[in-house]
Amino acid sequence: MSVSTAAAAQSVCAPLPVLGRDVTVPLVTGGEVAYAALDYAASAPALQRVWDDVAAYAPYYGSVHRGAGYLSQLSTDLFENARRTVAEFLDCRPDDQLVFTRSTTDSLNLLARALPADCQVFVFETEHHASLLPWQDARVTYLNAPRTPRQAVETLERALADRDPYGPALVCVTGASNVTGELWPVRELAAAAHAHGARIVLDAAQLAPHHPVSVQDLDVDWVAFSGHKLYAPFGSGVLAGRADWLQAAEPYLAGGGASRKVTRREDGGVAVEWHESAARHEAGSPNVIGAYSIASACKALTEAGFDTLVARERQLIDAVRAGLAEVPEVRVLSLFGDDAPRVGVISFVVEGWNSSHFAAALSAEYGIGVRDGLFCAHPLVRTLLGSDPQSQGECGAPEAAPGEKSLNAIRVSFGAGTPDEHVERFVTAVRELVTDGAKWSYRTEDGRCVPAV
């Protein structure tokens, strides 16, 4: 292998630089260790590229839209260029509208507010609460958890076939589960929705950081995701897709920026003419730094190449799954089975351990940050754990309802910024905890399992 070829191979395997990679944390057993951030599914660390771009812009920060000053005009250009960059990242259609929001949750609540009258909504019980709960004011059909991708399509087809064919309908589906990491058959579900006269929105919160998302290729009507899961933690999200329902709906928030013209009426009230552009649902001062950070992350991921990122992540997934498979007490949670394609999100339970206790030991004794609980996907986790959850341990689960303290799981998640060493340390830690037990004692404090002092 030539020097240039070897360097290229090394760069392909290297994680993307993220903030926090040099942060050390104390261990209850003494000393410090570099923190292993393995909770990407909740919030991914900021890419160094994103941080540098934001820092370079920060001195030029100004109000967005309508300002006559140079910094205002520069910030407005930056904001609108960010909109175009993200639309390109998502491969939006020419007439699609892209609205900057606060998060995936905010995006889907915005779409829920824009539903036409008497719209029927179809959503699987396996969704994250962000895509499960916003539709409560509509006619909602909750679909049971499928056990194969084919069953998911068939379940949706049956439900749509039984609906009123003359009214509007919307299907909401995740691209990748925030619990199991499994990829959903989005393209096939979109085809089923359109065949029955329905539209479809894709919750891409867990998909976009790991795989390319093409609105046109997947043939979805809308896509929603969050910046903080895409290595851009500055409080911004995206809803992109068909403009007609958004233009016909009352503004999500009423206020400056959403209004084009406001006049007094003769009866003493005010008459408002709302924008028809994305500004209609972006009232208030836009989060230009949040939008810019998302655009920066989109550029960084595109330049790194998703083929390379996906290939490396598969290696990490295989390493974690192989390591967990060597511990008989560990049960990995899955809807679609071991062979299902997935992103770097894996949930599991350990026989004889309460999951909160196990996660606390990973943090306190190994410097590893994971997630425990029900992951804002309570119906799905309850389905996966079944009627015989693990035995209750020393510490309770903060998300569980009274009487269900043992009903919780552990989630490890990773991505483009995860070093190999973090995954290796995690696998070793699981094996040691199961074999030797925790080195420290733990107690419950304010619903959390913490080291006893």
Short mmCIF file of C-alpha atoms in Angstrom, two decimals:
data_model
loop_
_atom_site.label_atom_id
_atom_site.label_comp_id
_atom_site.label_asym_id
_atom_site.label_seq_id
_atom_site.Cartn_x
_atom_site.Cartn_y
_atom_site.Cartn_z
CA MET A 1 0.00 0.00 0.00
CA SER A 2 1.39 3.41 -0.94
CA VAL A 3 1.73 6.19 1.60
CA SER A 4 -1.10 8.15 -0.03
CA THR A 5 -3.37 5.10 -0.12
CA ALA A 6 -2.63 4.33 3.53
CA ALA A 7 -3.41 7.92 4.52
CA ALA A 8 -6.67 7.79 2.61
CA ALA A 9 -7.65 4.52 4.30
CA GLN A 10 -6.86 6.00 7.71
CA SER A 11 -8.96 9.11 7.03
CA VAL A 12 -11.88 6.95 5.94
CA CYS A 13 -11.85 5.16 9.29
CA ALA A 14 -11.37 8.26 11.45
CA PRO A 15 -14.35 9.72 13.31
CA LEU A 16 -15.39 13.28 12.53
CA PRO A 17 -13.96 15.75 15.06
CA VAL A 18 -16.52 16.68 17.71
CA LEU A 19 -16.42 18.87 20.81
CA GLY A 20 -15.88 17.10 24.11
CA ARG A 21 -13.55 14.43 22.80
CA ASP A 22 -10.87 15.51 25.30
CA VAL A 23 -13.16 16.03 28.30
CA THR A 24 -12.24 13.94 31.34
CA VAL A 25 -14.65 12.92 34.10
CA PRO A 26 -14.00 11.61 37.64
CA LEU A 27 -14.62 7.97 38.57
CA VAL A 28 -16.03 6.95 41.95
CA THR A 29 -13.24 4.41 42.18
CA GLY A 30 -10.61 7.14 41.84
CA GLY A 31 -8.89 8.96 39.04
CA GLU A 32 -10.29 10.36 35.81
CA VAL A 33 -10.96 9.03 32.33
CA ALA A 34 -11.84 10.52 28.96
CA TYR A 35 -15.64 10.72 28.76
CA ALA A 36 -17.23 8.21 26.38
CA ALA A 37 -20.36 9.93 25.02
CA LEU A 38 -22.61 7.09 23.90
CA ASP A 39 -25.96 8.89 24.06
CA TYR A 40 -26.03 10.31 20.54
CA ALA A 41 -29.70 9.40 20.08
CA ALA A 42 -30.61 12.00 22.71
CA SER A 43 -28.17 14.74 21.69
CA ALA A 44 -25.09 14.30 19.55
CA PRO A 45 -21.99 16.36 20.40
CA ALA A 46 -21.36 19.40 18.22
CA LEU A 47 -19.12 18.87 15.24
CA GLN A 48 -15.94 20.91 15.52
CA ARG A 49 -16.75 22.25 12.05
CA VAL A 50 -20.13 23.53 13.26
CA TRP A 51 -18.60 25.19 16.30
CA ASP A 52 -15.88 26.85 14.22
CA ASP A 53 -18.38 28.14 11.66
CA VAL A 54 -20.65 29.59 14.35
CA ALA A 55 -17.69 31.18 16.15
CA ALA A 56 -16.53 32.79 12.89
CA TYR A 57 -20.00 34.24 12.29
CA ALA A 58 -20.74 35.32 15.87
CA PRO A 59 -19.08 38.81 15.62
CA TYR A 60 -21.31 39.53 12.63
CA TYR A 61 -24.54 38.42 14.32
CA GLY A 62 -27.46 40.71 13.59
CA SER A 63 -31.23 40.82 13.30
CA VAL A 64 -32.72 38.79 10.46
CA HIS A 65 -35.01 40.35 7.79
CA ARG A 66 -35.95 43.96 7.24
CA GLY A 67 -32.86 45.46 8.85
CA ALA A 68 -31.05 48.13 6.81
CA GLY A 69 -27.68 47.69 8.51
CA TYR A 70 -24.83 45.66 7.05
CA LEU A 71 -24.84 43.00 9.79
CA SER A 72 -28.60 42.58 9.48
CA GLN A 73 -28.32 42.11 5.74
CA LEU A 74 -25.42 39.69 6.17
CA SER A 75 -27.36 37.69 8.78
CA THR A 76 -30.43 37.60 6.56
CA ASP A 77 -28.37 36.25 3.66
CA LEU A 78 -26.81 33.70 5.98
CA PHE A 79 -30.24 32.59 7.23
CA GLU A 80 -31.77 32.23 3.77
CA ASN A 81 -28.64 30.52 2.40
CA ALA A 82 -28.92 28.07 5.30
CA ARG A 83 -32.48 27.33 4.20
CA ARG A 84 -31.26 26.54 0.68
CA THR A 85 -28.37 24.41 1.98
CA VAL A 86 -30.67 22.28 4.14
CA ALA A 87 -33.18 21.93 1.30
CA GLU A 88 -30.37 20.64 -0.91
CA PHE A 89 -29.26 18.25 1.86
CA LEU A 90 -32.79 16.84 1.95
CA ASP A 91 -33.13 16.80 -1.86
CA CYS A 92 -36.38 18.75 -1.62
CA ARG A 93 -38.63 19.35 -4.61
CA PRO A 94 -38.39 22.81 -6.24
CA ASP A 95 -41.74 23.95 -4.84
CA ASP A 96 -41.29 22.52 -1.33
CA GLN A 97 -41.24 24.84 1.66
CA LEU A 98 -38.64 24.58 4.43
CA VAL A 99 -39.51 26.03 7.83
CA PHE A 100 -36.97 26.40 10.61
CA THR A 101 -38.44 25.27 13.93
CA ARG A 102 -37.08 24.47 17.39
CA SER A 103 -36.90 20.67 17.06
CA THR A 104 -38.53 17.58 15.55
CA THR A 105 -41.23 17.84 18.22
CA ASP A 106 -41.90 21.44 17.25
CA SER A 107 -41.94 20.55 13.54
CA LEU A 108 -44.52 17.82 13.96
CA ASN A 109 -46.69 19.96 16.23
CA LEU A 110 -46.56 22.64 13.53
CA LEU A 111 -47.73 20.15 10.92
CA ALA A 112 -50.46 18.93 13.27
CA ARG A 113 -51.72 22.52 13.50
CA ALA A 114 -51.75 22.71 9.70
CA LEU A 115 -53.88 19.62 9.07
CA PRO A 116 -56.97 20.20 6.94
CA ALA A 117 -60.34 19.88 8.61
CA ASP A 118 -61.43 16.30 9.31
CA CYS A 119 -58.00 14.91 8.46
CA GLN A 120 -57.38 11.30 9.46
CA VAL A 121 -53.94 10.47 10.89
CA PHE A 122 -52.33 7.03 10.97
CA VAL A 123 -49.38 6.42 13.27
CA PHE A 124 -47.71 3.29 14.61
CA GLU A 125 -47.50 2.82 18.38
CA THR A 126 -43.75 2.38 17.89
CA GLU A 127 -43.17 6.10 17.33
CA HIS A 128 -41.23 8.46 19.57
CA HIS A 129 -43.63 10.63 21.56
CA ALA A 130 -42.67 13.57 19.31
CA SER A 131 -44.45 11.86 16.42
CA LEU A 132 -46.97 9.85 18.46
CA LEU A 133 -48.66 12.62 20.44
CA PRO A 134 -49.13 15.82 18.33
CA TRP A 135 -52.19 14.48 16.47
CA GLN A 136 -54.61 14.25 19.39
CA ASP A 137 -56.91 16.94 17.99
CA ALA A 138 -57.30 14.96 14.74
CA ARG A 139 -58.98 11.62 14.03
CA VAL A 140 -56.10 9.30 14.92
CA THR A 141 -55.71 5.59 14.24
CA TYR A 142 -52.89 4.04 16.25
CA LEU A 143 -51.43 0.97 14.57
CA ASN A 144 -49.98 -1.99 16.46
CA ALA A 145 -46.25 -2.63 16.42
CA PRO A 146 -45.26 -4.69 13.37
CA ARG A 147 -42.71 -7.49 13.64
CA THR A 148 -41.32 -7.23 10.12
CA PRO A 149 -40.98 -4.38 7.61
CA ARG A 150 -43.41 -6.18 5.32
CA GLN A 151 -45.94 -6.42 8.14
CA ALA A 152 -45.60 -2.67 8.68
CA VAL A 153 -46.58 -2.01 5.07
CA GLU A 154 -49.43 -4.52 5.16
CA THR A 155 -50.76 -3.09 8.43
CA LEU A 156 -50.80 0.40 6.97
CA GLU A 157 -52.41 -0.75 3.73
CA ARG A 158 -55.25 -2.45 5.62
CA ALA A 159 -55.86 0.61 7.79
CA LEU A 160 -55.88 2.97 4.81
CA ALA A 161 -58.19 0.69 2.83
CA ASP A 162 -60.77 0.97 5.62
CA ARG A 163 -60.66 4.77 5.86
CA ASP A 164 -63.02 7.31 4.35
CA PRO A 165 -61.46 7.65 0.87
CA TYR A 166 -62.79 11.16 0.28
CA GLY A 167 -61.18 13.05 3.14
CA PRO A 168 -57.57 14.10 3.71
CA ALA A 169 -55.26 11.67 5.47
CA LEU A 170 -51.74 11.71 6.84
CA VAL A 171 -49.37 8.89 7.77
CA CYS A 172 -46.59 9.60 10.26
CA VAL A 173 -43.64 7.21 10.41
CA THR A 174 -40.11 7.15 11.75
CA GLY A 175 -37.11 6.57 9.52
CA ALA A 176 -35.04 4.85 12.21
CA SER A 177 -36.25 3.81 15.65
CA ASN A 178 -34.87 5.75 18.58
CA VAL A 179 -35.11 2.54 20.63
CA THR A 180 -33.87 -0.26 18.38
CA GLY A 181 -32.10 1.73 15.67
CA GLU A 182 -33.88 -0.36 13.05
CA LEU A 183 -34.59 1.24 9.68
CA TRP A 184 -38.22 1.40 8.60
CA PRO A 185 -39.42 0.76 5.02
CA VAL A 186 -40.14 4.43 4.37
CA ARG A 187 -40.27 4.22 0.58
CA GLU A 188 -42.75 1.32 0.67
CA LEU A 189 -44.88 3.02 3.32
CA ALA A 190 -44.94 6.19 1.24
CA ALA A 191 -46.08 4.21 -1.80
CA ALA A 192 -48.86 2.62 0.26
CA ALA A 193 -49.97 6.00 1.60
CA HIS A 194 -50.08 7.61 -1.83
CA ALA A 195 -51.88 4.64 -3.37
CA HIS A 196 -54.70 5.27 -0.90
CA GLY A 197 -54.78 9.04 -1.33
CA ALA A 198 -52.91 9.84 1.88
CA ARG A 199 -49.83 11.94 2.52
CA ILE A 200 -46.87 10.95 4.67
CA VAL A 201 -44.49 12.75 7.02
CA LEU A 202 -41.13 11.25 7.92
CA ASP A 203 -39.66 11.68 11.38
CA ALA A 204 -35.99 11.68 10.39
CA ALA A 205 -34.58 12.68 13.78
CA GLN A 206 -32.63 9.42 14.08
CA LEU A 207 -32.18 8.83 10.35
CA ALA A 208 -30.69 12.08 9.06
CA PRO A 209 -27.51 11.96 11.21
CA HIS A 210 -26.68 8.46 9.92
CA HIS A 211 -28.04 8.07 6.38
CA PRO A 212 -28.81 10.35 3.44
CA VAL A 213 -32.43 11.50 3.39
CA SER A 214 -33.90 12.32 -0.01
CA VAL A 215 -37.43 13.69 0.00
CA GLN A 216 -37.73 12.86 -3.69
CA ASP A 217 -36.24 9.38 -3.59
CA LEU A 218 -38.27 8.33 -0.55
CA ASP A 219 -41.29 10.16 -2.02
CA VAL A 220 -42.40 11.57 1.32
CA ASP A 221 -44.53 14.69 1.57
CA TRP A 222 -42.73 16.16 4.60
CA VAL A 223 -39.63 15.44 6.63
CA ALA A 224 -38.82 16.65 10.14
CA PHE A 225 -35.59 16.50 12.13
CA SER A 226 -33.66 18.23 14.92
CA GLY A 227 -30.35 20.05 14.81
CA HIS A 228 -29.23 18.73 18.19
CA LYS A 229 -29.22 15.17 16.87
CA LEU A 230 -27.37 16.28 13.72
CA TYR A 231 -24.32 17.63 15.59
CA ALA A 232 -25.74 21.19 15.68
CA PRO A 233 -26.90 21.89 19.25
CA PHE A 234 -28.24 25.43 18.95
CA GLY A 235 -31.98 24.94 19.40
CA SER A 236 -33.18 24.59 15.84
CA GLY A 237 -35.11 22.04 13.78
CA VAL A 238 -36.60 21.64 10.33
CA LEU A 239 -39.93 20.87 8.70
CA ALA A 240 -39.65 20.59 4.93
CA GLY A 241 -42.16 19.52 2.30
CA ARG A 242 -45.41 20.35 0.56
CA ALA A 243 -46.33 24.03 0.82
CA ASP A 244 -50.12 23.90 0.35
CA TRP A 245 -51.21 22.72 3.81
CA LEU A 246 -48.72 25.07 5.46
CA GLN A 247 -49.87 28.07 3.40
CA ALA A 248 -53.54 27.34 4.09
CA ALA A 249 -53.11 27.01 7.85
CA GLU A 250 -53.22 29.78 10.40
CA PRO A 251 -49.70 30.71 11.54
CA TYR A 252 -48.24 28.36 14.13
CA LEU A 253 -47.32 31.44 16.16
CA ALA A 254 -48.90 34.85 15.70
CA GLY A 255 -46.52 37.78 15.74
CA GLY A 256 -43.90 39.81 13.93
CA GLY A 257 -42.35 38.20 10.89
CA ALA A 258 -45.38 35.99 10.20
CA SER A 259 -47.52 38.99 9.24
CA ARG A 260 -47.22 40.84 5.93
CA LYS A 261 -49.76 43.58 6.71
CA VAL A 262 -51.70 44.58 9.84
CA THR A 263 -54.39 47.30 9.83
CA ARG A 264 -57.05 48.55 12.20
CA ARG A 265 -60.64 47.63 11.39
CA GLU A 266 -63.59 49.97 11.75
CA ASP A 267 -64.95 47.83 14.58
CA GLY A 268 -61.80 48.53 16.59
CA GLY A 269 -60.03 45.23 15.96
CA VAL A 270 -57.12 44.42 13.65
CA ALA A 271 -57.01 42.78 10.25
CA VAL A 272 -53.99 40.65 9.43
CA GLU A 273 -52.57 39.50 6.11
CA TRP A 274 -50.16 36.61 6.72
CA HIS A 275 -47.13 35.66 4.65
CA GLU A 276 -47.47 32.65 2.37
CA SER A 277 -43.74 31.86 2.51
CA ALA A 278 -41.99 29.92 5.29
CA ALA A 279 -42.04 33.15 7.31
CA ARG A 280 -45.74 32.44 7.95
CA HIS A 281 -44.67 29.88 10.57
CA GLU A 282 -41.45 31.56 11.76
CA ALA A 283 -42.84 34.39 13.87
CA GLY A 284 -40.46 36.29 16.09
CA SER A 285 -36.73 36.82 15.61
CA PRO A 286 -35.41 33.77 13.76
CA ASN A 287 -32.74 31.60 15.34
CA VAL A 288 -30.11 32.42 12.74
CA ILE A 289 -27.31 30.67 14.64
CA GLY A 290 -29.44 27.53 14.96
CA ALA A 291 -30.26 27.55 11.26
CA TYR A 292 -26.65 28.25 10.30
CA SER A 293 -25.38 25.45 12.53
CA ILE A 294 -27.73 22.94 10.87
CA ALA A 295 -26.55 24.07 7.44
CA SER A 296 -22.94 23.72 8.57
CA ALA A 297 -23.58 20.18 9.83
CA CYS A 298 -25.32 19.29 6.56
CA LYS A 299 -22.27 20.47 4.62
CA ALA A 300 -19.86 18.58 6.89
CA LEU A 301 -21.75 15.29 6.59
CA THR A 302 -22.12 15.69 2.83
CA GLU A 303 -18.43 16.43 2.38
CA ALA A 304 -17.43 13.49 4.59
CA GLY A 305 -19.59 11.24 2.39
CA PHE A 306 -22.43 9.15 3.73
CA ASP A 307 -21.04 5.99 2.12
CA THR A 308 -17.94 6.37 4.28
CA LEU A 309 -19.90 7.32 7.40
CA VAL A 310 -22.35 4.44 7.01
CA ALA A 311 -19.55 1.91 6.43
CA ARG A 312 -17.70 2.99 9.55
CA GLU A 313 -20.85 3.03 11.65
CA ARG A 314 -21.67 -0.52 10.56
CA GLN A 315 -18.30 -1.57 11.94
CA LEU A 316 -19.15 0.03 15.28
CA ILE A 317 -22.62 -1.56 15.29
CA ASP A 318 -21.14 -4.98 14.56
CA ALA A 319 -18.58 -4.55 17.33
CA VAL A 320 -21.23 -3.61 19.92
CA ARG A 321 -23.63 -6.35 18.90
CA ALA A 322 -20.89 -8.98 18.83
CA GLY A 323 -19.69 -7.90 22.27
CA LEU A 324 -23.18 -7.98 23.77
CA ALA A 325 -23.87 -11.38 22.17
CA GLU A 326 -20.97 -12.82 24.18
CA VAL A 327 -22.77 -11.99 27.43
CA PRO A 328 -25.69 -14.45 27.88
CA GLU A 329 -27.37 -12.23 30.46
CA VAL A 330 -27.85 -9.45 27.89
CA ARG A 331 -30.97 -9.31 25.72
CA VAL A 332 -30.95 -6.82 22.83
CA LEU A 333 -34.38 -5.37 21.99
CA SER A 334 -35.59 -5.66 18.41
CA LEU A 335 -38.78 -5.49 16.38
CA PHE A 336 -37.51 -6.79 13.07
CA GLY A 337 -34.84 -9.29 14.15
CA ASP A 338 -31.06 -9.54 14.18
CA ASP A 339 -30.64 -9.15 10.42
CA ALA A 340 -32.56 -5.88 10.15
CA PRO A 341 -30.51 -2.89 8.92
CA ARG A 342 -30.07 -0.28 11.62
CA VAL A 343 -28.28 2.87 12.71
CA GLY A 344 -26.06 3.18 15.77
CA VAL A 345 -28.83 2.88 18.37
CA ILE A 346 -29.05 -0.31 20.44
CA SER A 347 -31.23 -0.94 23.50
CA PHE A 348 -30.93 -3.90 25.83
CA VAL A 349 -31.68 -5.28 29.28
CA VAL A 350 -29.42 -7.27 31.58
CA GLU A 351 -30.75 -10.20 33.57
CA GLY A 352 -30.59 -9.51 37.29
CA TRP A 353 -29.98 -5.79 36.87
CA ASN A 354 -32.25 -2.81 37.00
CA SER A 355 -31.34 -0.79 33.93
CA SER A 356 -30.98 2.48 35.86
CA HIS A 357 -28.52 0.78 38.20
CA PHE A 358 -26.54 -0.60 35.27
CA ALA A 359 -26.39 2.78 33.50
CA ALA A 360 -25.30 4.50 36.71
CA ALA A 361 -22.45 2.01 37.13
CA LEU A 362 -21.33 2.52 33.53
CA SER A 363 -21.09 6.24 34.21
CA ALA A 364 -19.62 6.26 37.70
CA GLU A 365 -17.12 3.43 37.29
CA TYR A 366 -16.19 3.64 33.59
CA GLY A 367 -16.93 7.21 32.47
CA ILE A 368 -19.47 6.01 29.89
CA GLY A 369 -22.65 8.00 29.24
CA VAL A 370 -25.67 5.99 28.05
CA ARG A 371 -29.42 6.39 28.49
CA ASP A 372 -31.84 4.34 30.61
CA GLY A 373 -35.61 4.34 30.91
CA LEU A 374 -38.35 4.21 28.27
CA PHE A 375 -36.74 6.70 25.84
CA CYS A 376 -39.90 8.80 25.21
CA ALA A 377 -41.30 5.77 23.38
CA HIS A 378 -43.25 4.13 26.19
CA PRO A 379 -45.64 1.95 24.14
CA LEU A 380 -42.77 0.56 22.06
CA VAL A 381 -40.49 -0.25 24.99
CA ARG A 382 -43.36 -1.89 26.87
CA THR A 383 -44.09 -4.01 23.79
CA LEU A 384 -40.45 -5.02 23.43
CA LEU A 385 -40.05 -5.88 27.11
CA GLY A 386 -43.28 -7.87 27.11
CA SER A 387 -45.14 -9.00 30.20
CA ASP A 388 -42.05 -10.39 31.94
CA PRO A 389 -39.64 -7.48 32.43
CA GLN A 390 -36.36 -7.81 34.28
CA SER A 391 -36.45 -8.11 38.03
CA GLN A 392 -36.43 -4.90 40.02
CA GLY A 393 -32.97 -3.97 41.24
CA GLU A 394 -31.66 -1.50 43.79
CA CYS A 395 -32.54 1.64 41.82
CA GLY A 396 -35.80 2.64 40.18
CA ALA A 397 -36.41 3.84 36.64
CA PRO A 398 -37.20 7.57 36.52
CA GLU A 399 -39.52 7.32 33.50
CA ALA A 400 -41.56 4.35 34.72
CA ALA A 401 -45.07 4.73 36.08
CA PRO A 402 -45.78 3.75 39.71
CA GLY A 403 -45.66 -0.01 40.04
CA GLU A 404 -43.48 -0.37 36.94
CA LYS A 405 -40.07 0.50 38.35
CA SER A 406 -38.49 -2.53 36.73
CA LEU A 407 -39.86 -1.73 33.30
CA ASN A 408 -36.91 0.07 31.74
CA ALA A 409 -33.99 -0.56 29.41
CA ILE A 410 -30.49 0.68 28.58
CA ARG A 411 -29.69 2.43 25.30
CA VAL A 412 -26.25 2.90 23.79
CA SER A 413 -26.00 5.15 20.74
CA PHE A 414 -23.15 6.51 18.67
CA GLY A 415 -22.35 8.11 15.34
CA ALA A 416 -19.87 9.92 13.16
CA GLY A 417 -17.87 11.34 16.07
CA THR A 418 -17.50 8.14 18.11
CA PRO A 419 -13.93 6.85 18.55
CA ASP A 420 -13.35 3.10 18.43
CA GLU A 421 -12.03 3.21 21.99
CA HIS A 422 -15.41 4.33 23.36
CA VAL A 423 -17.13 1.30 21.87
CA GLU A 424 -14.38 -1.03 23.06
CA ARG A 425 -14.57 0.39 26.59
CA PHE A 426 -18.34 -0.01 26.62
CA VAL A 427 -18.22 -3.68 25.60
CA THR A 428 -15.54 -4.38 28.22
CA ALA A 429 -17.54 -2.55 30.90
CA VAL A 430 -20.71 -4.54 30.19
CA ARG A 431 -18.80 -7.79 30.42
CA GLU A 432 -17.09 -6.81 33.68
CA LEU A 433 -20.25 -5.54 35.36
CA VAL A 434 -22.16 -8.70 34.52
CA THR A 435 -19.29 -10.99 35.54
CA ASP A 436 -17.93 -9.18 38.61
CA GLY A 437 -20.73 -6.87 39.65
CA ALA A 438 -20.49 -3.18 40.48
CA LYS A 439 -17.51 -2.01 42.53
CA TRP A 440 -19.60 0.65 44.27
CA SER A 441 -22.95 0.80 46.03
CA TYR A 442 -25.81 2.89 44.63
CA ARG A 443 -29.04 4.46 45.88
CA THR A 444 -32.06 6.25 44.46
CA GLU A 445 -32.10 10.04 44.72
CA ASP A 446 -34.84 12.16 43.14
CA GLY A 447 -35.79 9.22 40.94
CA ARG A 448 -32.24 8.67 39.69
CA CYS A 449 -29.81 5.91 40.57
CA VAL A 450 -26.62 7.53 41.90
CA PRO A 451 -23.45 6.37 43.68
CA ALA A 452 -23.89 6.18 47.45
CA VAL A 453 -21.57 8.51 49.36
#
